[in-house]
PDB file of C-alpha atoms in Angstrom:
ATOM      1  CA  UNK A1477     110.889  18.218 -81.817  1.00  0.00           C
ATOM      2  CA  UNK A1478     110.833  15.486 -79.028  1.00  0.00           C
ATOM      3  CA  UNK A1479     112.855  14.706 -76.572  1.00  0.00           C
ATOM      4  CA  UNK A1480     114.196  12.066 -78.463  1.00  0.00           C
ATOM      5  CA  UNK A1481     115.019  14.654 -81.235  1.00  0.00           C
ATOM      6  CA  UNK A1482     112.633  12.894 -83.921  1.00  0.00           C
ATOM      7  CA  UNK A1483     110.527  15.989 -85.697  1.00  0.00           C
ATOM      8  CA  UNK A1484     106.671  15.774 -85.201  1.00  0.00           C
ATOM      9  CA  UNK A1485     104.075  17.578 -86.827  1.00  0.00           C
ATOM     10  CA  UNK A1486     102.709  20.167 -83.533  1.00  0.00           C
ATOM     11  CA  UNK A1487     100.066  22.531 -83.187  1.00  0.00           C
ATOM     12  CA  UNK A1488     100.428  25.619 -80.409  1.00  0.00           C
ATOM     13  CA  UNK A1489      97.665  23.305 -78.278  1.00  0.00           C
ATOM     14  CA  UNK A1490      99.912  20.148 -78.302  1.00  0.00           C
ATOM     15  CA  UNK A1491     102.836  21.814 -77.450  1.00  0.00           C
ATOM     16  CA  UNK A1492     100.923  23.309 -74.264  1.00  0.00           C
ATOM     17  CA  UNK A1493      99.435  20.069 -73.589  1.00  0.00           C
ATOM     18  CA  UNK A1494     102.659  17.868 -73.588  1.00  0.00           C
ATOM     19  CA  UNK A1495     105.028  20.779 -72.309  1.00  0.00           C
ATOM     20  CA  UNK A1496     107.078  21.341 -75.841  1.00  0.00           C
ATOM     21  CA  UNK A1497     108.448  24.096 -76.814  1.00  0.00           C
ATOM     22  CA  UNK A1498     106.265  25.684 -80.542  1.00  0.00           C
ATOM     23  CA  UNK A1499     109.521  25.876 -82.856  1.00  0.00           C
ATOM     24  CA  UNK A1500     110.864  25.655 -85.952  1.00  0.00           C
ATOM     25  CA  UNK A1501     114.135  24.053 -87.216  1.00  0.00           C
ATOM     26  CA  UNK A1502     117.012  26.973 -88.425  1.00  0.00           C
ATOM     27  CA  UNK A1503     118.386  25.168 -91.840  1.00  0.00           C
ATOM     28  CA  UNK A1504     121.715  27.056 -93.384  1.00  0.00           C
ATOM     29  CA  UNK A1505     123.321  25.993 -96.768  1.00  0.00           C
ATOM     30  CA  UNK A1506     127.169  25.285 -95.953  1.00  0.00           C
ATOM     31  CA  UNK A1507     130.024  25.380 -98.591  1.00  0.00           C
ATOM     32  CA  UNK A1508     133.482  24.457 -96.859  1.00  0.00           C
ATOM     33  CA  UNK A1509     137.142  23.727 -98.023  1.00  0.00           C
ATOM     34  CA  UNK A1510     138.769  20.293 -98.109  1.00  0.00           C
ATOM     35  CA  UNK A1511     142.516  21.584 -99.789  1.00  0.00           C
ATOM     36  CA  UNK A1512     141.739  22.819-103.260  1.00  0.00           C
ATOM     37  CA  UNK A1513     138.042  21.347-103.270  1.00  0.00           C
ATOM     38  CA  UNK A1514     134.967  22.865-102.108  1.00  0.00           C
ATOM     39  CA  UNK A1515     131.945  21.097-100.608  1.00  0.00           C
ATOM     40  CA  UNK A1516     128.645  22.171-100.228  1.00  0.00           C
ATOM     41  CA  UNK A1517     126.072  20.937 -97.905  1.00  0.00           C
ATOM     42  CA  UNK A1518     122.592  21.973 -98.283  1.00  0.00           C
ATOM     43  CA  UNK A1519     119.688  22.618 -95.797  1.00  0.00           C
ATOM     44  CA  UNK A1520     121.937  21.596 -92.597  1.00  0.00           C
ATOM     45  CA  UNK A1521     119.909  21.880 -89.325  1.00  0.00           C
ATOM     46  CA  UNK A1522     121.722  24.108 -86.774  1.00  0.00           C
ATOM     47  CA  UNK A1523     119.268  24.856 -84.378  1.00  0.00           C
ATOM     48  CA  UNK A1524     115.503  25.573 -83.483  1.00  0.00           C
ATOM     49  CA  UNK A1525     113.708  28.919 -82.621  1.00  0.00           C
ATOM     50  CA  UNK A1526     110.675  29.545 -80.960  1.00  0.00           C
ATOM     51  CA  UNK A1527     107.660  30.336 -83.421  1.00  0.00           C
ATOM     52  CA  UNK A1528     105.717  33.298 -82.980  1.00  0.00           C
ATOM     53  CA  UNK A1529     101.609  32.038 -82.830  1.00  0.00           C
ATOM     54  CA  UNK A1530      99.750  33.631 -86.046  1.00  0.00           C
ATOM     55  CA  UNK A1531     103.028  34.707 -87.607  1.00  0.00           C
ATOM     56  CA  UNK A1532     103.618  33.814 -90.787  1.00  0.00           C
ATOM     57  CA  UNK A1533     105.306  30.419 -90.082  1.00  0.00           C
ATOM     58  CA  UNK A1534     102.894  29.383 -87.525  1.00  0.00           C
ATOM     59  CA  UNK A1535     100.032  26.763 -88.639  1.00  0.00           C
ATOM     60  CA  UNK A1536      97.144  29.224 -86.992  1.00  0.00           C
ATOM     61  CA  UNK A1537      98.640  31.578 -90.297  1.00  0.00           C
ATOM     62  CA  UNK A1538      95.069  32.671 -92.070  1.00  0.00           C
ATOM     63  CA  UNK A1539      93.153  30.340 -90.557  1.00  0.00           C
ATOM     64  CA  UNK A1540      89.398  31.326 -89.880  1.00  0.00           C
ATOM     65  CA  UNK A1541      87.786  30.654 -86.838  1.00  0.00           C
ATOM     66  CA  UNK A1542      86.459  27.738 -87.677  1.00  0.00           C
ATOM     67  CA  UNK A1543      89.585  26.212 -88.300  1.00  0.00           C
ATOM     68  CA  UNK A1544      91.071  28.248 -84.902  1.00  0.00           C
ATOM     69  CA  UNK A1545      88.403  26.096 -82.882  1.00  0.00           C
ATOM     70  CA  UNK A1546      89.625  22.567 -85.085  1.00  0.00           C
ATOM     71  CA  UNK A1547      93.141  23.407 -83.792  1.00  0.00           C
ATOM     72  CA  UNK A1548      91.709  24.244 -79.857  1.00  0.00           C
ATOM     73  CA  UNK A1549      92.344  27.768 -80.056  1.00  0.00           C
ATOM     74  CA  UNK A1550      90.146  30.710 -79.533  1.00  0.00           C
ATOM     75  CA  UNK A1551      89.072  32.016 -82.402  1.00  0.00           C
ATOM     76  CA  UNK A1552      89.520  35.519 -81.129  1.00  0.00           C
ATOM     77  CA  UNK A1553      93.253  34.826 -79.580  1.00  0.00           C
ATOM     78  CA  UNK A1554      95.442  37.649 -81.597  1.00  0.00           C
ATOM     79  CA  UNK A1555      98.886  35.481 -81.103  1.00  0.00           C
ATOM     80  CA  UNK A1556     101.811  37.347 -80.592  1.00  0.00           C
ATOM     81  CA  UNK A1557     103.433  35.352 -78.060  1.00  0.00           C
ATOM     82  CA  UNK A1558     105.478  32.190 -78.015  1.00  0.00           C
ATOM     83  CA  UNK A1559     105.334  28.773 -76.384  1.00  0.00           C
ATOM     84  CA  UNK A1560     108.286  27.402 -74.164  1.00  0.00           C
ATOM     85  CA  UNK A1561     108.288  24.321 -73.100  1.00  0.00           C
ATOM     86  CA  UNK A1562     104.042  24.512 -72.250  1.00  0.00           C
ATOM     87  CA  UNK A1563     104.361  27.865 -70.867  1.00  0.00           C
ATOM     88  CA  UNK A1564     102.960  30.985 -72.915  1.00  0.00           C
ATOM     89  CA  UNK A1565     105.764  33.851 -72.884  1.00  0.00           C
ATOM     90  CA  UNK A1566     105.794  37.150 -73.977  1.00  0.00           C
ATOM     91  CA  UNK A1567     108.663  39.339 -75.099  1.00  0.00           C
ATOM     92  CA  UNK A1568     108.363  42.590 -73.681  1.00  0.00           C
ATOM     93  CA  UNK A1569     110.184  45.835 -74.586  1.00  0.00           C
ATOM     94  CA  UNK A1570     111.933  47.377 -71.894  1.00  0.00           C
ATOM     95  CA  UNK A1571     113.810  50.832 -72.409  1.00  0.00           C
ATOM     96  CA  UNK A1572     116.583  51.730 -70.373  1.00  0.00           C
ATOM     97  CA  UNK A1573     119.129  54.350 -70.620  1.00  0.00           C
ATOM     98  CA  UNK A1574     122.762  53.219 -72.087  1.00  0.00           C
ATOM     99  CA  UNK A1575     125.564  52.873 -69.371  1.00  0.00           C
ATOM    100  CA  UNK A1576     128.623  54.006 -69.210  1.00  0.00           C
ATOM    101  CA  UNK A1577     127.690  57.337 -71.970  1.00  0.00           C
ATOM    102  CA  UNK A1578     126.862  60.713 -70.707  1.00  0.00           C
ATOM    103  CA  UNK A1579     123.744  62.158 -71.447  1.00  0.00           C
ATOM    104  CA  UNK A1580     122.443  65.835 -71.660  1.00  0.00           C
ATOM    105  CA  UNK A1581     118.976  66.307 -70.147  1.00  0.00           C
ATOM    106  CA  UNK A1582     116.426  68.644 -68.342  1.00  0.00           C
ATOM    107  CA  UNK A1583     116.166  67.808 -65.078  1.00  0.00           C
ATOM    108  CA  UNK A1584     112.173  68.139 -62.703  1.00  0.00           C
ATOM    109  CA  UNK A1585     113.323  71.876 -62.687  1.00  0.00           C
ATOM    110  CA  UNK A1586     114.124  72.164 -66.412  1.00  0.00           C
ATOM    111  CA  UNK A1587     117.664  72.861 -65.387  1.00  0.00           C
ATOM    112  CA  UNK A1588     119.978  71.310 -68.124  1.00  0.00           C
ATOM    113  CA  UNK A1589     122.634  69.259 -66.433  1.00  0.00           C
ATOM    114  CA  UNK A1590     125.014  66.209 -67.774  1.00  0.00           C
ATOM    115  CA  UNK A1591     124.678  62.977 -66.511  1.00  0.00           C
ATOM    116  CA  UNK A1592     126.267  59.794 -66.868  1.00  0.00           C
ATOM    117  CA  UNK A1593     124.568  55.776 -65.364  1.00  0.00           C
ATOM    118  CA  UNK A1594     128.115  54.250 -65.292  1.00  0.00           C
ATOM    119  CA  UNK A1595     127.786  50.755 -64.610  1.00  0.00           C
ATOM    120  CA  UNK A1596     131.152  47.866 -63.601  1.00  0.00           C
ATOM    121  CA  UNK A1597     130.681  44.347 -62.384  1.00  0.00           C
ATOM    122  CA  UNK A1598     130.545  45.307 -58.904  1.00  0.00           C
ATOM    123  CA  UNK A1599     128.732  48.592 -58.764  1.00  0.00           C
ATOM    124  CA  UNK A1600     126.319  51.280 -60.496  1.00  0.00           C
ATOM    125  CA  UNK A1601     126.145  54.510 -59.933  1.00  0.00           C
ATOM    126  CA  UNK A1602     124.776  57.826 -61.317  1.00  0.00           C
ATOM    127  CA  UNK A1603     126.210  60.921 -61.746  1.00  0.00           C
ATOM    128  CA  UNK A1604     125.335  64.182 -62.627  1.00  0.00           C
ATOM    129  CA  UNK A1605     126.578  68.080 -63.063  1.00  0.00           C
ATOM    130  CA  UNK A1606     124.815  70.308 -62.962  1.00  0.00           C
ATOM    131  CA  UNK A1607     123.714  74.342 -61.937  1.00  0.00           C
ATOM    132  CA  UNK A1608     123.028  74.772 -58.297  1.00  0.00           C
ATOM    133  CA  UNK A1609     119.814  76.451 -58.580  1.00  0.00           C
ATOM    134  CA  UNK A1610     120.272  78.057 -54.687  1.00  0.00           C
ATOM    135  CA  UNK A1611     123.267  79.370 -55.018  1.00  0.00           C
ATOM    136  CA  UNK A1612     124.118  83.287 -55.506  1.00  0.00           C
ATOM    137  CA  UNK A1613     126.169  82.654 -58.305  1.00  0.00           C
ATOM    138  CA  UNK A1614     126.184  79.920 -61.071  1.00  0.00           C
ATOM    139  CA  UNK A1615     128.566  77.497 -60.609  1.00  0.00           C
ATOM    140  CA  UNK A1616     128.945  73.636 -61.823  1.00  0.00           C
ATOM    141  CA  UNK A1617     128.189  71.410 -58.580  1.00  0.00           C
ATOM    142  CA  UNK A1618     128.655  67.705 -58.877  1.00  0.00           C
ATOM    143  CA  UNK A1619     125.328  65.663 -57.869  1.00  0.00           C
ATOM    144  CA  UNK A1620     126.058  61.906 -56.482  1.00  0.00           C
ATOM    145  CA  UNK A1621     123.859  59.501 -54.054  1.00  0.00           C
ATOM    146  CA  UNK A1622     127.086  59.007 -51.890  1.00  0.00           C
ATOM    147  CA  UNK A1623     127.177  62.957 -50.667  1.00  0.00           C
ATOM    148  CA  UNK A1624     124.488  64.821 -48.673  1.00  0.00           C
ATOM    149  CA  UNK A1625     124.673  67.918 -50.964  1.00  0.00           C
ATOM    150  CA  UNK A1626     125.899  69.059 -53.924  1.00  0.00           C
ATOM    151  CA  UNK A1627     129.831  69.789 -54.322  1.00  0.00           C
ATOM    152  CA  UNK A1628     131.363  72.049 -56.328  1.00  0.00           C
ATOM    153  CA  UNK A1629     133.286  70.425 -59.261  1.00  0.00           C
ATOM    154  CA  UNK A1630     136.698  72.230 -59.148  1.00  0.00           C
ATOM    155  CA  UNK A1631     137.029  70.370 -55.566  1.00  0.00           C
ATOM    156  CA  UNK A1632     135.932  66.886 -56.954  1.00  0.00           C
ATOM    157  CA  UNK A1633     138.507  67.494 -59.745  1.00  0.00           C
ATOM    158  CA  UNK A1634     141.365  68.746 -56.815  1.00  0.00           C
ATOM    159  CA  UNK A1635     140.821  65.379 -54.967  1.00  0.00           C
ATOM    160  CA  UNK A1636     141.090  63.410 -57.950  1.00  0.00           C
ATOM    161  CA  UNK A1637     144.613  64.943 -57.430  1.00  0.00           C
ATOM    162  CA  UNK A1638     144.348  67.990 -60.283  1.00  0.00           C
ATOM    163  CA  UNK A1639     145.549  70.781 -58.178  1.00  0.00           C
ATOM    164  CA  UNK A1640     146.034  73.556 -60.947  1.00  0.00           C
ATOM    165  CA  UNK A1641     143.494  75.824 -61.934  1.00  0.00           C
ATOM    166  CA  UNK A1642     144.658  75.976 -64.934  1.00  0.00           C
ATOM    167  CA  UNK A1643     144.745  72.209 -65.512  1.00  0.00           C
ATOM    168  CA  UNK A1644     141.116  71.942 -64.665  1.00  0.00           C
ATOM    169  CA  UNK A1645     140.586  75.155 -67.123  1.00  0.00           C
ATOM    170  CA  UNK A1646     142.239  73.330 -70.066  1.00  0.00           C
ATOM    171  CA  UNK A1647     140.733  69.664 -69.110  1.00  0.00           C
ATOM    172  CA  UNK A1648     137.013  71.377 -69.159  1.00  0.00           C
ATOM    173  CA  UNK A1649     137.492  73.986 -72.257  1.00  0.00           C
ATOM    174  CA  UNK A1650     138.259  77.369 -73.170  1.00  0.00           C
ATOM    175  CA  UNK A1651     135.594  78.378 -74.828  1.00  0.00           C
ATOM    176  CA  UNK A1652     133.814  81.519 -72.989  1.00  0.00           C
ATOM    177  CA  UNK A1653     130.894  79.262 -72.393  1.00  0.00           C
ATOM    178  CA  UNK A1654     132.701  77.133 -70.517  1.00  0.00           C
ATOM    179  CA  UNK A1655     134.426  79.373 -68.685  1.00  0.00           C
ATOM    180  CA  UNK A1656     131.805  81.228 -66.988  1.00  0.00           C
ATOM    181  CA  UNK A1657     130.830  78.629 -64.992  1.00  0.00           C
ATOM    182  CA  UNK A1658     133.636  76.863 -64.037  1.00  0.00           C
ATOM    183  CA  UNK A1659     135.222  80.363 -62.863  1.00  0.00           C
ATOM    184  CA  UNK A1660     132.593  80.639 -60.195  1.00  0.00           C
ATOM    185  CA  UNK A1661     133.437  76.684 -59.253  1.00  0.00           C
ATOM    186  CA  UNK A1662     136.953  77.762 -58.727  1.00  0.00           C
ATOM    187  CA  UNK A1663     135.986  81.005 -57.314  1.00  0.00           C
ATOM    188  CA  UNK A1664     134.508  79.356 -54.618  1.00  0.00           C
ATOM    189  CA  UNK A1665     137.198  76.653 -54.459  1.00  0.00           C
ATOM    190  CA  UNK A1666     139.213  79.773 -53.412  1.00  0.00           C
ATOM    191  CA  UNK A1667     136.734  81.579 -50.749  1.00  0.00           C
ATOM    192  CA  UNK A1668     136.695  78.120 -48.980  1.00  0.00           C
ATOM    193  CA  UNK A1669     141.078  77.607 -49.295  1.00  0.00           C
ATOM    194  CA  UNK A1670     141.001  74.521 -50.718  1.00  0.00           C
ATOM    195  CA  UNK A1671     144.456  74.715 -52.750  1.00  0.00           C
ATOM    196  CA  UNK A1672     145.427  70.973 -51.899  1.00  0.00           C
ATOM    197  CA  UNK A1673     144.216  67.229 -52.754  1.00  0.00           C
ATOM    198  CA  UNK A1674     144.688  66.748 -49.078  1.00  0.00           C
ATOM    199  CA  UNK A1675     142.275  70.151 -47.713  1.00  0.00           C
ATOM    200  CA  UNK A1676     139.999  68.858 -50.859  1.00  0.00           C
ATOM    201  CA  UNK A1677     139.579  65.715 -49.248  1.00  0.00           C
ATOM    202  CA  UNK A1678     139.036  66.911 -46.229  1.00  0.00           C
ATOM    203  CA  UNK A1679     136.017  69.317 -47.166  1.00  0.00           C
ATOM    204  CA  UNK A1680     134.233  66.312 -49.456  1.00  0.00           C
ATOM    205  CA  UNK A1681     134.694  64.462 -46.369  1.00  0.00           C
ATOM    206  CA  UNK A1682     132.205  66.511 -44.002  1.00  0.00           C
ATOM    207  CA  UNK A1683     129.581  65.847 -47.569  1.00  0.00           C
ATOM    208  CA  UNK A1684     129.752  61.994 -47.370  1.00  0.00           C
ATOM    209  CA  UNK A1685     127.125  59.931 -46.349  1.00  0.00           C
ATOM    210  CA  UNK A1686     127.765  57.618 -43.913  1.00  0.00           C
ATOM    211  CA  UNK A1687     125.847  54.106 -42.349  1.00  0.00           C
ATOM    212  CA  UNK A1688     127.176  55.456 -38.532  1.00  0.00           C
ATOM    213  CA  UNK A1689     126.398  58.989 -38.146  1.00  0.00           C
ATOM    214  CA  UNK A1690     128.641  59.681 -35.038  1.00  0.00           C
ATOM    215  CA  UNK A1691     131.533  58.359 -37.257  1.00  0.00           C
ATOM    216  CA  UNK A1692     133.496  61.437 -39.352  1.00  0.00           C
ATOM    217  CA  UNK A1693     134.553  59.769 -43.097  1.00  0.00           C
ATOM    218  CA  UNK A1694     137.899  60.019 -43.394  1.00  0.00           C
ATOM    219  CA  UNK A1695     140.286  60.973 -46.220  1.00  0.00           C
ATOM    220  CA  UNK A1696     140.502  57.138 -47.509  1.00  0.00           C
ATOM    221  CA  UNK A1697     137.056  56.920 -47.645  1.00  0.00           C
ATOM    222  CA  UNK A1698     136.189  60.023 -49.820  1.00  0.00           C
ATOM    223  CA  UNK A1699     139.109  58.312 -52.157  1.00  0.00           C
ATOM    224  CA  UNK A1700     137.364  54.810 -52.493  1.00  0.00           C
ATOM    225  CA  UNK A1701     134.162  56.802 -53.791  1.00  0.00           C
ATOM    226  CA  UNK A1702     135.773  58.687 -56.064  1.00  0.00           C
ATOM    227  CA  UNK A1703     137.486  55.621 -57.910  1.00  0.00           C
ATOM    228  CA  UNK A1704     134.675  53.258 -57.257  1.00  0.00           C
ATOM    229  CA  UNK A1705     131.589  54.637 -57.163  1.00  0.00           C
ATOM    230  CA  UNK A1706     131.877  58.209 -59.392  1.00  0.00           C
ATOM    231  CA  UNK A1707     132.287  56.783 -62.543  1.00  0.00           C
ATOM    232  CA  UNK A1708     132.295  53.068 -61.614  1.00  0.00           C
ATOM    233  CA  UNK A1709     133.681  51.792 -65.113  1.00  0.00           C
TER     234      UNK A1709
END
């Protein structure tokens, strides 16, 4: 189609020549009410769409090379790939992990740990739990570019303002499988005395990273990562 919107007859080699776009009209059969009667309007254009060279609607469909070289193509050119206003393009498949779900994986250790790409308008983050494969006993630590080192999760959960152990027992599960691990988390949320959402903050505080090294994060900071950044939907 022209700029003018009259419909031409094109080849793939015009359309690169003259800077069109190789398309094809979109036609769509419409019925519509007027009160009790119906109305039907046949082959109504409502768009175009780009036309795949040597698919099955392109005019280099079959042709031998003969006819490729009539049309100013290469008779060996395989297609596959579309012409935008004179420009070749190519649609390429990119795969990338779904935000905002968690996934189960192995990590470069073959450790299994949970992780979750959480993604809001103004941030993207990734998080993960996990086993800490140094420590003496095997707890769930929480993994996160915005702290230095791992942190247990029973103290992440305690600054998030879920002081009971028991509460963070029946949020994560009963089940004996469960429980093993988590135990030692809140074992060694114990050994350290962090009972409080106030002495949690504190200790996540000396795991922050911060831009200004001689600067200690305070408890407002910690806070902002936790609603922002953890899980940033």
């Amino acid at each position: 189609k022209k700029e003018d919107m009259t419909m031409i007859k094109t080849s793939p080699q015009m359309c690169r020549l003259r800077d069109f776009t190789y398309s094809a009209p979109i036609y769509v059969d419409i019925v519509y009410w007027k009160g009790t009667y119906s109305q039907k309007k046949r082959q109504v254009e409502i768009g175009h769409m780009p036309v795949m060279l040597r698919s099955n609607l392109c005019v280099l469909s079959g042709k031998s090379e003969a006819e490729m070289m009539e049309y100013g193509e290469c008779p060996y050119d395989p297609g596959g790939y579309f012409i935008v206003k004179g420009v070749e393009r190519v649609l390429m498949m990119q795969e990338q992990p779904l935000a905002n779900r968690i996934t189960v994986e192995l990590d470069s250790k073959k450790i299994l740990q949970a992780a979750c790409t959480s993604q809001s308008v103004d941030n993207k983050s990734r998080t993960v739990v996990c086993l800490n494969p140094l420590a003496r006993k095997k707890g769930l630590y929480l993994k996160h570019s915005a702290f230095v080192d791992l942190v247990p999760v029973a103290v992440v959960m305690k600054a998030m303002g879920v002081q009971s152990d028991m509460e963070i027992v029946q949020m994560v599960g009963l089940e004996k499988k469960y429980l093993d691990n988590l135990m030692t988390s809140l074992q060694e949320v114990h050994e350290r005395n962090i009972f409080s959402q106030k002495s949690a903050l504190d200790f996540l505080s000396t795991k922050l990273k911060t831009k200004d090294s001689r600067k200690q994060p305070k408890d407002g900071d910690v806070l902002q990562v936790l609603l922002r950044q953890l899980l940033s939907q």
